[in-house]
């Protein structure tokens, strides 16, 4: 009796154990199918290009192995911008690539309209990829009645419907705080370091120079990673784009000086800084910039300055500038950094790897 009972209890336990295993198997099956269902629901990716930098958009799309989405941008006879998205974006993860260059106001308006068009067409998420953030230099109230235009642009992007911003080397990192949506501020620094090591044979005997106090943090970071010295030039301005005086802090004698800045517009500061370094005994002088805006007399100043080379990234179209400068301007391609940031964002991965590495 006891034996029968024991065996029946044992049988029950075995049955329970079997049921438990079956239950676990079914749970595993459920989890797998559930995961597959979630993955199937995950929005697909669509990339659209504005008219500011088509070449960069093509490189990013090629890197990701996808085609750019169909979009038609045109203007009415009264110069109003009209945008037509040529394919469905319902439930899609949309990325719009538009740089703050060329006709800045028209390109900004085009970006806002594209964001809004995708948002009201039921896109799951809209990310604005803005390699050069427009109005970034107007980031503080430095005199009475001055506007903080960078904050205004941030508000416009948010109201248009952007869910996320990807940009590169903001003029001032506090611009990220102007947004209530996530902002990924990528750095060109890893690509710059690679270019220095590959293209300047005497980089170990170099000194990294900041042309103003604002770029000191950027310069010290590069100098630390290359294990070389750094210097700084202090400048005083009478008014915008005009410099009153420059003072060099640091020893550049018999060294290769590498000027590093986030952007150059008319290149007045850069060329004056180069002359100051030459006077102080620098052997060779290079300039490395993330955003080469090169407006007004910039190209003629570069041609006449004592630079070995002026190196810029392609956050802005540079083909015309390269041709006009007759070989003095070199370009670093950063499309792989932006493409990898888009891929990681779409897959829900961290982008912090890109702050210190160049994707292969």
PDB file of C-alpha atoms in Angstrom, residues 34-343:
ATOM      1  CA  UNK A  34       7.221  36.748 -29.120  1.00  0.00           C
ATOM      2  CA  UNK A  35      10.715  38.049 -29.859  1.00  0.00           C
ATOM      3  CA  UNK A  36      10.236  37.342 -33.568  1.00  0.00           C
ATOM      4  CA  UNK A  37       6.887  39.134 -33.468  1.00  0.00           C
ATOM      5  CA  UNK A  38       8.440  42.164 -31.749  1.00  0.00           C
ATOM      6  CA  UNK A  39      11.282  42.125 -34.287  1.00  0.00           C
ATOM      7  CA  UNK A  40       8.742  41.950 -37.123  1.00  0.00           C
ATOM      8  CA  UNK A  41       6.969  44.950 -35.592  1.00  0.00           C
ATOM      9  CA  UNK A  42      10.216  46.942 -35.326  1.00  0.00           C
ATOM     10  CA  UNK A  43       9.938  49.762 -37.842  1.00  0.00           C
ATOM     11  CA  UNK A  44      11.944  49.558 -41.026  1.00  0.00           C
ATOM     12  CA  UNK A  45      14.408  52.298 -41.921  1.00  0.00           C
ATOM     13  CA  UNK A  46      13.943  55.014 -44.516  1.00  0.00           C
ATOM     14  CA  UNK A  47      16.556  57.673 -45.332  1.00  0.00           C
ATOM     15  CA  UNK A  48      15.687  60.876 -47.155  1.00  0.00           C
ATOM     16  CA  UNK A  49      18.081  63.560 -48.357  1.00  0.00           C
ATOM     17  CA  UNK A  50      17.459  67.285 -48.430  1.00  0.00           C
ATOM     18  CA  UNK A  51      18.971  69.367 -51.214  1.00  0.00           C
ATOM     19  CA  UNK A  52      21.899  70.770 -49.159  1.00  0.00           C
ATOM     20  CA  UNK A  53      24.371  67.849 -49.441  1.00  0.00           C
ATOM     21  CA  UNK A  54      23.245  65.084 -51.792  1.00  0.00           C
ATOM     22  CA  UNK A  55      26.751  63.595 -52.099  1.00  0.00           C
ATOM     23  CA  UNK A  56      27.050  62.940 -48.347  1.00  0.00           C
ATOM     24  CA  UNK A  57      23.558  61.408 -48.250  1.00  0.00           C
ATOM     25  CA  UNK A  58      24.489  59.044 -51.106  1.00  0.00           C
ATOM     26  CA  UNK A  59      27.666  57.951 -49.284  1.00  0.00           C
ATOM     27  CA  UNK A  60      25.711  57.285 -46.072  1.00  0.00           C
ATOM     28  CA  UNK A  61      23.073  55.259 -47.949  1.00  0.00           C
ATOM     29  CA  UNK A  62      25.785  53.266 -49.784  1.00  0.00           C
ATOM     30  CA  UNK A  63      27.524  52.529 -46.487  1.00  0.00           C
ATOM     31  CA  UNK A  64      24.246  51.238 -45.007  1.00  0.00           C
ATOM     32  CA  UNK A  65      23.442  49.268 -48.159  1.00  0.00           C
ATOM     33  CA  UNK A  66      20.052  50.900 -48.720  1.00  0.00           C
ATOM     34  CA  UNK A  67      18.616  53.293 -51.274  1.00  0.00           C
ATOM     35  CA  UNK A  68      17.627  56.870 -50.502  1.00  0.00           C
ATOM     36  CA  UNK A  69      13.880  57.437 -50.233  1.00  0.00           C
ATOM     37  CA  UNK A  70      12.041  59.268 -52.999  1.00  0.00           C
ATOM     38  CA  UNK A  71      11.474  62.935 -52.265  1.00  0.00           C
ATOM     39  CA  UNK A  72      10.829  65.891 -54.551  1.00  0.00           C
ATOM     40  CA  UNK A  73      11.713  69.401 -53.388  1.00  0.00           C
ATOM     41  CA  UNK A  74      10.719  72.389 -55.480  1.00  0.00           C
ATOM     42  CA  UNK A  75       9.805  76.039 -55.162  1.00  0.00           C
ATOM     43  CA  UNK A  76       6.692  77.855 -56.226  1.00  0.00           C
ATOM     44  CA  UNK A  77       7.058  81.018 -58.273  1.00  0.00           C
ATOM     45  CA  UNK A  78       6.805  83.102 -55.068  1.00  0.00           C
ATOM     46  CA  UNK A  79       9.824  81.111 -53.668  1.00  0.00           C
ATOM     47  CA  UNK A  80       7.806  79.066 -51.163  1.00  0.00           C
ATOM     48  CA  UNK A  81       9.351  75.636 -50.552  1.00  0.00           C
ATOM     49  CA  UNK A  82       7.302  72.576 -51.480  1.00  0.00           C
ATOM     50  CA  UNK A  83       8.253  69.027 -50.460  1.00  0.00           C
ATOM     51  CA  UNK A  84       6.630  65.812 -51.678  1.00  0.00           C
ATOM     52  CA  UNK A  85       7.571  62.514 -49.996  1.00  0.00           C
ATOM     53  CA  UNK A  86       7.321  59.948 -52.807  1.00  0.00           C
ATOM     54  CA  UNK A  87       6.776  56.754 -50.764  1.00  0.00           C
ATOM     55  CA  UNK A  88       4.962  55.491 -47.694  1.00  0.00           C
ATOM     56  CA  UNK A  89       6.603  56.157 -44.305  1.00  0.00           C
ATOM     57  CA  UNK A  90       3.802  54.751 -42.101  1.00  0.00           C
ATOM     58  CA  UNK A  91       5.365  53.015 -39.101  1.00  0.00           C
ATOM     59  CA  UNK A  92       8.891  53.583 -40.469  1.00  0.00           C
ATOM     60  CA  UNK A  93      12.033  54.795 -38.701  1.00  0.00           C
ATOM     61  CA  UNK A  94      12.813  57.891 -40.804  1.00  0.00           C
ATOM     62  CA  UNK A  95      16.167  59.708 -41.054  1.00  0.00           C
ATOM     63  CA  UNK A  96      16.397  63.042 -42.895  1.00  0.00           C
ATOM     64  CA  UNK A  97      19.884  64.260 -43.860  1.00  0.00           C
ATOM     65  CA  UNK A  98      20.218  68.025 -44.247  1.00  0.00           C
ATOM     66  CA  UNK A  99      23.279  70.156 -43.441  1.00  0.00           C
ATOM     67  CA  UNK A 100      23.198  73.820 -42.408  1.00  0.00           C
ATOM     68  CA  UNK A 101      25.069  75.171 -45.415  1.00  0.00           C
ATOM     69  CA  UNK A 102      24.467  76.865 -48.766  1.00  0.00           C
ATOM     70  CA  UNK A 103      21.165  78.755 -48.682  1.00  0.00           C
ATOM     71  CA  UNK A 104      20.839  78.173 -44.955  1.00  0.00           C
ATOM     72  CA  UNK A 105      17.356  79.602 -44.451  1.00  0.00           C
ATOM     73  CA  UNK A 106      15.881  77.737 -47.440  1.00  0.00           C
ATOM     74  CA  UNK A 107      17.570  74.475 -46.395  1.00  0.00           C
ATOM     75  CA  UNK A 108      16.384  74.846 -42.796  1.00  0.00           C
ATOM     76  CA  UNK A 109      12.810  75.475 -43.957  1.00  0.00           C
ATOM     77  CA  UNK A 110      13.044  72.464 -46.284  1.00  0.00           C
ATOM     78  CA  UNK A 111      14.192  70.277 -43.367  1.00  0.00           C
ATOM     79  CA  UNK A 112      11.330  71.463 -41.140  1.00  0.00           C
ATOM     80  CA  UNK A 113       8.761  70.773 -43.878  1.00  0.00           C
ATOM     81  CA  UNK A 114      10.243  67.292 -44.546  1.00  0.00           C
ATOM     82  CA  UNK A 115      10.141  66.424 -40.825  1.00  0.00           C
ATOM     83  CA  UNK A 116       6.532  67.592 -40.559  1.00  0.00           C
ATOM     84  CA  UNK A 117       5.502  65.786 -43.761  1.00  0.00           C
ATOM     85  CA  UNK A 118       6.899  62.481 -42.415  1.00  0.00           C
ATOM     86  CA  UNK A 119       5.420  63.000 -38.950  1.00  0.00           C
ATOM     87  CA  UNK A 120       1.869  63.631 -40.167  1.00  0.00           C
ATOM     88  CA  UNK A 121       2.245  60.672 -42.556  1.00  0.00           C
ATOM     89  CA  UNK A 122       2.446  58.441 -39.428  1.00  0.00           C
ATOM     90  CA  UNK A 123       6.217  57.793 -39.341  1.00  0.00           C
ATOM     91  CA  UNK A 124       7.122  55.874 -36.187  1.00  0.00           C
ATOM     92  CA  UNK A 125      10.146  58.088 -35.435  1.00  0.00           C
ATOM     93  CA  UNK A 126      11.755  60.998 -37.297  1.00  0.00           C
ATOM     94  CA  UNK A 127      15.460  61.720 -36.790  1.00  0.00           C
ATOM     95  CA  UNK A 128      17.071  64.847 -38.247  1.00  0.00           C
ATOM     96  CA  UNK A 129      20.701  64.201 -39.250  1.00  0.00           C
ATOM     97  CA  UNK A 130      22.271  67.682 -39.332  1.00  0.00           C
ATOM     98  CA  UNK A 131      26.070  67.446 -39.841  1.00  0.00           C
ATOM     99  CA  UNK A 132      26.454  71.246 -39.471  1.00  0.00           C
ATOM    100  CA  UNK A 133      23.886  72.709 -37.086  1.00  0.00           C
ATOM    101  CA  UNK A 134      22.591  76.056 -38.459  1.00  0.00           C
ATOM    102  CA  UNK A 135      22.848  79.244 -36.361  1.00  0.00           C
ATOM    103  CA  UNK A 136      25.128  77.412 -33.892  1.00  0.00           C
ATOM    104  CA  UNK A 137      27.279  80.503 -33.336  1.00  0.00           C
ATOM    105  CA  UNK A 138      24.290  82.438 -31.965  1.00  0.00           C
ATOM    106  CA  UNK A 139      24.156  80.334 -28.810  1.00  0.00           C
ATOM    107  CA  UNK A 140      24.253  82.982 -26.075  1.00  0.00           C
ATOM    108  CA  UNK A 141      23.153  86.495 -25.260  1.00  0.00           C
ATOM    109  CA  UNK A 142      26.564  88.174 -25.436  1.00  0.00           C
ATOM    110  CA  UNK A 143      25.225  91.732 -25.712  1.00  0.00           C
ATOM    111  CA  UNK A 144      21.994  93.626 -25.092  1.00  0.00           C
ATOM    112  CA  UNK A 145      19.026  92.583 -27.228  1.00  0.00           C
ATOM    113  CA  UNK A 146      21.020  89.790 -28.934  1.00  0.00           C
ATOM    114  CA  UNK A 147      18.912  86.779 -30.003  1.00  0.00           C
ATOM    115  CA  UNK A 148      19.725  83.199 -29.031  1.00  0.00           C
ATOM    116  CA  UNK A 149      18.953  81.879 -32.511  1.00  0.00           C
ATOM    117  CA  UNK A 150      20.310  78.359 -31.869  1.00  0.00           C
ATOM    118  CA  UNK A 151      17.576  77.924 -29.227  1.00  0.00           C
ATOM    119  CA  UNK A 152      14.978  79.168 -31.712  1.00  0.00           C
ATOM    120  CA  UNK A 153      16.151  76.582 -34.299  1.00  0.00           C
ATOM    121  CA  UNK A 154      15.959  73.874 -31.599  1.00  0.00           C
ATOM    122  CA  UNK A 155      12.364  74.867 -30.825  1.00  0.00           C
ATOM    123  CA  UNK A 156      11.448  74.870 -34.522  1.00  0.00           C
ATOM    124  CA  UNK A 157      12.854  71.351 -35.035  1.00  0.00           C
ATOM    125  CA  UNK A 158      10.970  70.035 -31.995  1.00  0.00           C
ATOM    126  CA  UNK A 159       7.673  71.674 -33.009  1.00  0.00           C
ATOM    127  CA  UNK A 160       8.058  70.366 -36.598  1.00  0.00           C
ATOM    128  CA  UNK A 161       8.021  66.850 -35.107  1.00  0.00           C
ATOM    129  CA  UNK A 162      11.643  65.696 -34.811  1.00  0.00           C
ATOM    130  CA  UNK A 163      12.050  62.912 -32.215  1.00  0.00           C
ATOM    131  CA  UNK A 164      15.857  62.794 -32.258  1.00  0.00           C
ATOM    132  CA  UNK A 165      18.779  64.875 -33.568  1.00  0.00           C
ATOM    133  CA  UNK A 166      22.153  63.601 -34.813  1.00  0.00           C
ATOM    134  CA  UNK A 167      24.745  66.312 -35.408  1.00  0.00           C
ATOM    135  CA  UNK A 168      28.523  66.753 -35.424  1.00  0.00           C
ATOM    136  CA  UNK A 169      30.881  69.017 -33.459  1.00  0.00           C
ATOM    137  CA  UNK A 170      28.394  71.592 -32.201  1.00  0.00           C
ATOM    138  CA  UNK A 171      29.959  75.043 -31.870  1.00  0.00           C
ATOM    139  CA  UNK A 172      28.997  74.949 -28.189  1.00  0.00           C
ATOM    140  CA  UNK A 173      27.968  71.690 -26.533  1.00  0.00           C
ATOM    141  CA  UNK A 174      25.321  73.441 -24.387  1.00  0.00           C
ATOM    142  CA  UNK A 175      23.169  73.627 -27.547  1.00  0.00           C
ATOM    143  CA  UNK A 176      22.196  70.031 -26.671  1.00  0.00           C
ATOM    144  CA  UNK A 177      20.427  71.513 -23.645  1.00  0.00           C
ATOM    145  CA  UNK A 178      18.233  73.684 -25.887  1.00  0.00           C
ATOM    146  CA  UNK A 179      16.328  70.509 -26.858  1.00  0.00           C
ATOM    147  CA  UNK A 180      13.865  68.407 -24.851  1.00  0.00           C
ATOM    148  CA  UNK A 181      14.485  65.490 -27.257  1.00  0.00           C
ATOM    149  CA  UNK A 182      17.635  63.284 -27.442  1.00  0.00           C
ATOM    150  CA  UNK A 183      20.624  64.867 -29.222  1.00  0.00           C
ATOM    151  CA  UNK A 184      23.695  62.866 -30.295  1.00  0.00           C
ATOM    152  CA  UNK A 185      26.612  65.254 -30.802  1.00  0.00           C
ATOM    153  CA  UNK A 186      29.208  63.184 -32.677  1.00  0.00           C
ATOM    154  CA  UNK A 187      32.894  64.155 -32.843  1.00  0.00           C
ATOM    155  CA  UNK A 188      35.206  64.355 -35.840  1.00  0.00           C
ATOM    156  CA  UNK A 189      38.155  63.952 -33.425  1.00  0.00           C
ATOM    157  CA  UNK A 190      38.802  60.196 -34.098  1.00  0.00           C
ATOM    158  CA  UNK A 191      38.926  60.867 -37.867  1.00  0.00           C
ATOM    159  CA  UNK A 192      41.183  63.898 -37.294  1.00  0.00           C
ATOM    160  CA  UNK A 193      43.611  61.841 -35.176  1.00  0.00           C
ATOM    161  CA  UNK A 194      43.748  59.167 -37.875  1.00  0.00           C
ATOM    162  CA  UNK A 195      44.449  61.788 -40.564  1.00  0.00           C
ATOM    163  CA  UNK A 196      47.261  63.374 -38.510  1.00  0.00           C
ATOM    164  CA  UNK A 197      48.972  60.017 -37.930  1.00  0.00           C
ATOM    165  CA  UNK A 198      48.579  58.945 -41.568  1.00  0.00           C
ATOM    166  CA  UNK A 199      49.482  62.211 -43.330  1.00  0.00           C
ATOM    167  CA  UNK A 200      51.900  64.185 -41.142  1.00  0.00           C
ATOM    168  CA  UNK A 201      55.194  62.216 -40.938  1.00  0.00           C
ATOM    169  CA  UNK A 202      56.614  64.465 -38.186  1.00  0.00           C
ATOM    170  CA  UNK A 203      53.447  64.415 -36.013  1.00  0.00           C
ATOM    171  CA  UNK A 204      55.444  63.232 -32.959  1.00  0.00           C
ATOM    172  CA  UNK A 205      57.299  66.577 -33.031  1.00  0.00           C
ATOM    173  CA  UNK A 206      54.099  68.584 -33.436  1.00  0.00           C
ATOM    174  CA  UNK A 207      52.154  70.965 -31.233  1.00  0.00           C
ATOM    175  CA  UNK A 208      48.356  71.257 -31.335  1.00  0.00           C
ATOM    176  CA  UNK A 209      47.200  74.887 -31.327  1.00  0.00           C
ATOM    177  CA  UNK A 210      43.795  76.376 -30.580  1.00  0.00           C
ATOM    178  CA  UNK A 211      43.140  79.666 -32.413  1.00  0.00           C
ATOM    179  CA  UNK A 212      40.940  80.890 -29.527  1.00  0.00           C
ATOM    180  CA  UNK A 213      40.144  80.171 -25.884  1.00  0.00           C
ATOM    181  CA  UNK A 214      36.843  78.469 -26.787  1.00  0.00           C
ATOM    182  CA  UNK A 215      38.630  75.570 -28.510  1.00  0.00           C
ATOM    183  CA  UNK A 216      41.068  74.846 -25.659  1.00  0.00           C
ATOM    184  CA  UNK A 217      39.164  71.745 -24.468  1.00  0.00           C
ATOM    185  CA  UNK A 218      39.088  70.248 -27.992  1.00  0.00           C
ATOM    186  CA  UNK A 219      42.823  70.883 -28.491  1.00  0.00           C
ATOM    187  CA  UNK A 220      43.895  69.451 -25.121  1.00  0.00           C
ATOM    188  CA  UNK A 221      41.912  66.274 -25.838  1.00  0.00           C
ATOM    189  CA  UNK A 222      43.712  65.753 -29.192  1.00  0.00           C
ATOM    190  CA  UNK A 223      47.116  66.656 -27.698  1.00  0.00           C
ATOM    191  CA  UNK A 224      46.619  64.143 -24.860  1.00  0.00           C
ATOM    192  CA  UNK A 225      45.705  61.332 -27.253  1.00  0.00           C
ATOM    193  CA  UNK A 226      48.724  62.070 -29.471  1.00  0.00           C
ATOM    194  CA  UNK A 227      50.945  62.627 -26.414  1.00  0.00           C
ATOM    195  CA  UNK A 228      52.212  66.002 -27.688  1.00  0.00           C
ATOM    196  CA  UNK A 229      52.151  69.587 -26.364  1.00  0.00           C
ATOM    197  CA  UNK A 230      49.457  72.171 -26.985  1.00  0.00           C
ATOM    198  CA  UNK A 231      49.362  75.954 -27.295  1.00  0.00           C
ATOM    199  CA  UNK A 232      46.638  78.584 -27.497  1.00  0.00           C
ATOM    200  CA  UNK A 233      46.151  81.921 -29.190  1.00  0.00           C
ATOM    201  CA  UNK A 234      44.205  84.563 -27.316  1.00  0.00           C
ATOM    202  CA  UNK A 235      42.345  86.972 -29.576  1.00  0.00           C
ATOM    203  CA  UNK A 236      40.366  90.114 -29.009  1.00  0.00           C
ATOM    204  CA  UNK A 237      37.692  91.179 -31.476  1.00  0.00           C
ATOM    205  CA  UNK A 238      36.539  94.734 -32.190  1.00  0.00           C
ATOM    206  CA  UNK A 239      33.446  93.348 -33.948  1.00  0.00           C
ATOM    207  CA  UNK A 240      32.330  90.138 -35.695  1.00  0.00           C
ATOM    208  CA  UNK A 241      34.831  88.816 -38.285  1.00  0.00           C
ATOM    209  CA  UNK A 242      37.410  91.481 -37.314  1.00  0.00           C
ATOM    210  CA  UNK A 243      40.291  90.742 -34.918  1.00  0.00           C
ATOM    211  CA  UNK A 244      42.064  93.456 -32.933  1.00  0.00           C
ATOM    212  CA  UNK A 245      45.042  91.551 -31.478  1.00  0.00           C
ATOM    213  CA  UNK A 246      46.445  88.036 -30.996  1.00  0.00           C
ATOM    214  CA  UNK A 247      48.743  86.666 -28.288  1.00  0.00           C
ATOM    215  CA  UNK A 248      50.369  83.205 -28.506  1.00  0.00           C
ATOM    216  CA  UNK A 249      50.553  81.196 -25.256  1.00  0.00           C
ATOM    217  CA  UNK A 250      53.017  78.290 -25.654  1.00  0.00           C
ATOM    218  CA  UNK A 251      56.275  77.435 -27.419  1.00  0.00           C
ATOM    219  CA  UNK A 252      56.034  76.413 -31.093  1.00  0.00           C
ATOM    220  CA  UNK A 253      59.680  76.998 -32.111  1.00  0.00           C
ATOM    221  CA  UNK A 254      61.080  74.285 -34.470  1.00  0.00           C
ATOM    222  CA  UNK A 255      57.824  72.314 -34.284  1.00  0.00           C
ATOM    223  CA  UNK A 256      55.038  71.396 -36.701  1.00  0.00           C
ATOM    224  CA  UNK A 257      52.021  73.456 -35.629  1.00  0.00           C
ATOM    225  CA  UNK A 258      48.556  71.968 -36.152  1.00  0.00           C
ATOM    226  CA  UNK A 259      45.738  74.489 -35.768  1.00  0.00           C
ATOM    227  CA  UNK A 260      42.473  72.785 -34.780  1.00  0.00           C
ATOM    228  CA  UNK A 261      39.039  74.409 -34.703  1.00  0.00           C
ATOM    229  CA  UNK A 262      35.406  73.387 -35.142  1.00  0.00           C
ATOM    230  CA  UNK A 263      34.674  75.777 -38.015  1.00  0.00           C
ATOM    231  CA  UNK A 264      36.181  78.452 -40.249  1.00  0.00           C
ATOM    232  CA  UNK A 265      34.032  80.979 -42.059  1.00  0.00           C
ATOM    233  CA  UNK A 266      35.998  83.861 -43.599  1.00  0.00           C
ATOM    234  CA  UNK A 267      39.295  82.309 -42.346  1.00  0.00           C
ATOM    235  CA  UNK A 268      40.510  85.645 -40.928  1.00  0.00           C
ATOM    236  CA  UNK A 269      41.298  84.109 -37.535  1.00  0.00           C
ATOM    237  CA  UNK A 270      43.002  81.046 -39.038  1.00  0.00           C
ATOM    238  CA  UNK A 271      45.262  83.036 -41.370  1.00  0.00           C
ATOM    239  CA  UNK A 272      46.253  85.543 -38.658  1.00  0.00           C
ATOM    240  CA  UNK A 273      46.976  82.621 -36.322  1.00  0.00           C
ATOM    241  CA  UNK A 274      49.146  80.972 -39.014  1.00  0.00           C
ATOM    242  CA  UNK A 275      51.183  84.190 -39.421  1.00  0.00           C
ATOM    243  CA  UNK A 276      51.597  84.411 -35.630  1.00  0.00           C
ATOM    244  CA  UNK A 277      52.867  80.807 -35.512  1.00  0.00           C
ATOM    245  CA  UNK A 278      55.280  81.438 -38.389  1.00  0.00           C
ATOM    246  CA  UNK A 279      56.688  84.483 -36.568  1.00  0.00           C
ATOM    247  CA  UNK A 280      57.095  82.354 -33.418  1.00  0.00           C
ATOM    248  CA  UNK A 281      59.290  79.832 -35.299  1.00  0.00           C
ATOM    249  CA  UNK A 282      56.929  77.029 -36.361  1.00  0.00           C
ATOM    250  CA  UNK A 283      58.467  74.891 -39.143  1.00  0.00           C
ATOM    251  CA  UNK A 284      55.235  73.753 -40.824  1.00  0.00           C
ATOM    252  CA  UNK A 285      51.641  74.806 -40.219  1.00  0.00           C
ATOM    253  CA  UNK A 286      48.505  72.744 -40.834  1.00  0.00           C
ATOM    254  CA  UNK A 287      44.884  73.717 -40.147  1.00  0.00           C
ATOM    255  CA  UNK A 288      42.252  71.084 -39.368  1.00  0.00           C
ATOM    256  CA  UNK A 289      38.590  72.093 -39.226  1.00  0.00           C
ATOM    257  CA  UNK A 290      35.380  70.114 -38.862  1.00  0.00           C
ATOM    258  CA  UNK A 291      33.192  72.575 -40.776  1.00  0.00           C
ATOM    259  CA  UNK A 292      34.859  74.481 -43.617  1.00  0.00           C
ATOM    260  CA  UNK A 293      32.252  77.127 -44.427  1.00  0.00           C
ATOM    261  CA  UNK A 294      34.716  79.259 -46.476  1.00  0.00           C
ATOM    262  CA  UNK A 295      32.548  82.270 -47.280  1.00  0.00           C
ATOM    263  CA  UNK A 296      33.634  85.631 -48.679  1.00  0.00           C
ATOM    264  CA  UNK A 297      37.423  85.986 -49.161  1.00  0.00           C
ATOM    265  CA  UNK A 298      38.220  82.665 -47.393  1.00  0.00           C
ATOM    266  CA  UNK A 299      39.672  80.780 -50.391  1.00  0.00           C
ATOM    267  CA  UNK A 300      41.973  83.630 -51.484  1.00  0.00           C
ATOM    268  CA  UNK A 301      43.183  83.993 -47.876  1.00  0.00           C
ATOM    269  CA  UNK A 302      43.976  80.266 -47.713  1.00  0.00           C
ATOM    270  CA  UNK A 303      45.902  80.424 -51.004  1.00  0.00           C
ATOM    271  CA  UNK A 304      48.021  83.331 -49.743  1.00  0.00           C
ATOM    272  CA  UNK A 305      48.558  81.967 -46.203  1.00  0.00           C
ATOM    273  CA  UNK A 306      51.535  79.865 -45.108  1.00  0.00           C
ATOM    274  CA  UNK A 307      49.596  76.593 -44.623  1.00  0.00           C
ATOM    275  CA  UNK A 308      51.002  73.273 -45.808  1.00  0.00           C
ATOM    276  CA  UNK A 309      47.416  72.088 -46.002  1.00  0.00           C
ATOM    277  CA  UNK A 310      43.950  73.047 -44.740  1.00  0.00           C
ATOM    278  CA  UNK A 311      42.009  69.917 -43.814  1.00  0.00           C
ATOM    279  CA  UNK A 312      38.214  69.879 -43.530  1.00  0.00           C
ATOM    280  CA  UNK A 313      35.524  67.218 -43.204  1.00  0.00           C
ATOM    281  CA  UNK A 314      32.711  66.804 -45.714  1.00  0.00           C
ATOM    282  CA  UNK A 315      29.895  67.947 -43.392  1.00  0.00           C
ATOM    283  CA  UNK A 316      29.570  70.661 -46.075  1.00  0.00           C
ATOM    284  CA  UNK A 317      30.075  70.109 -49.844  1.00  0.00           C
ATOM    285  CA  UNK A 318      33.760  70.914 -50.533  1.00  0.00           C
ATOM    286  CA  UNK A 319      34.286  70.008 -54.194  1.00  0.00           C
ATOM    287  CA  UNK A 320      34.123  73.622 -55.407  1.00  0.00           C
ATOM    288  CA  UNK A 321      36.460  74.856 -52.626  1.00  0.00           C
ATOM    289  CA  UNK A 322      39.016  72.088 -53.307  1.00  0.00           C
ATOM    290  CA  UNK A 323      39.152  73.055 -56.996  1.00  0.00           C
ATOM    291  CA  UNK A 324      39.465  76.785 -56.272  1.00  0.00           C
ATOM    292  CA  UNK A 325      42.183  76.387 -53.609  1.00  0.00           C
ATOM    293  CA  UNK A 326      44.453  74.470 -56.058  1.00  0.00           C
ATOM    294  CA  UNK A 327      45.406  71.582 -53.832  1.00  0.00           C
ATOM    295  CA  UNK A 328      45.667  73.431 -50.498  1.00  0.00           C
ATOM    296  CA  UNK A 329      42.441  71.944 -49.150  1.00  0.00           C
ATOM    297  CA  UNK A 330      42.159  68.252 -48.198  1.00  0.00           C
ATOM    298  CA  UNK A 331      38.925  66.517 -47.199  1.00  0.00           C
ATOM    299  CA  UNK A 332      38.290  63.890 -44.515  1.00  0.00           C
ATOM    300  CA  UNK A 333      35.231  61.726 -45.211  1.00  0.00           C
ATOM    301  CA  UNK A 334      32.985  61.419 -42.141  1.00  0.00           C
ATOM    302  CA  UNK A 335      30.090  59.646 -43.877  1.00  0.00           C
ATOM    303  CA  UNK A 336      30.988  56.346 -42.182  1.00  0.00           C
ATOM    304  CA  UNK A 337      30.634  57.962 -38.716  1.00  0.00           C
ATOM    305  CA  UNK A 338      27.154  59.310 -39.511  1.00  0.00           C
ATOM    306  CA  UNK A 339      26.132  56.032 -41.185  1.00  0.00           C
ATOM    307  CA  UNK A 340      27.232  54.015 -38.160  1.00  0.00           C
ATOM    308  CA  UNK A 341      25.382  56.417 -35.837  1.00  0.00           C
ATOM    309  CA  UNK A 342      22.206  55.899 -37.897  1.00  0.00           C
ATOM    310  CA  UNK A 343      22.649  52.096 -37.872  1.00  0.00           C
TER     311      UNK A 343
END
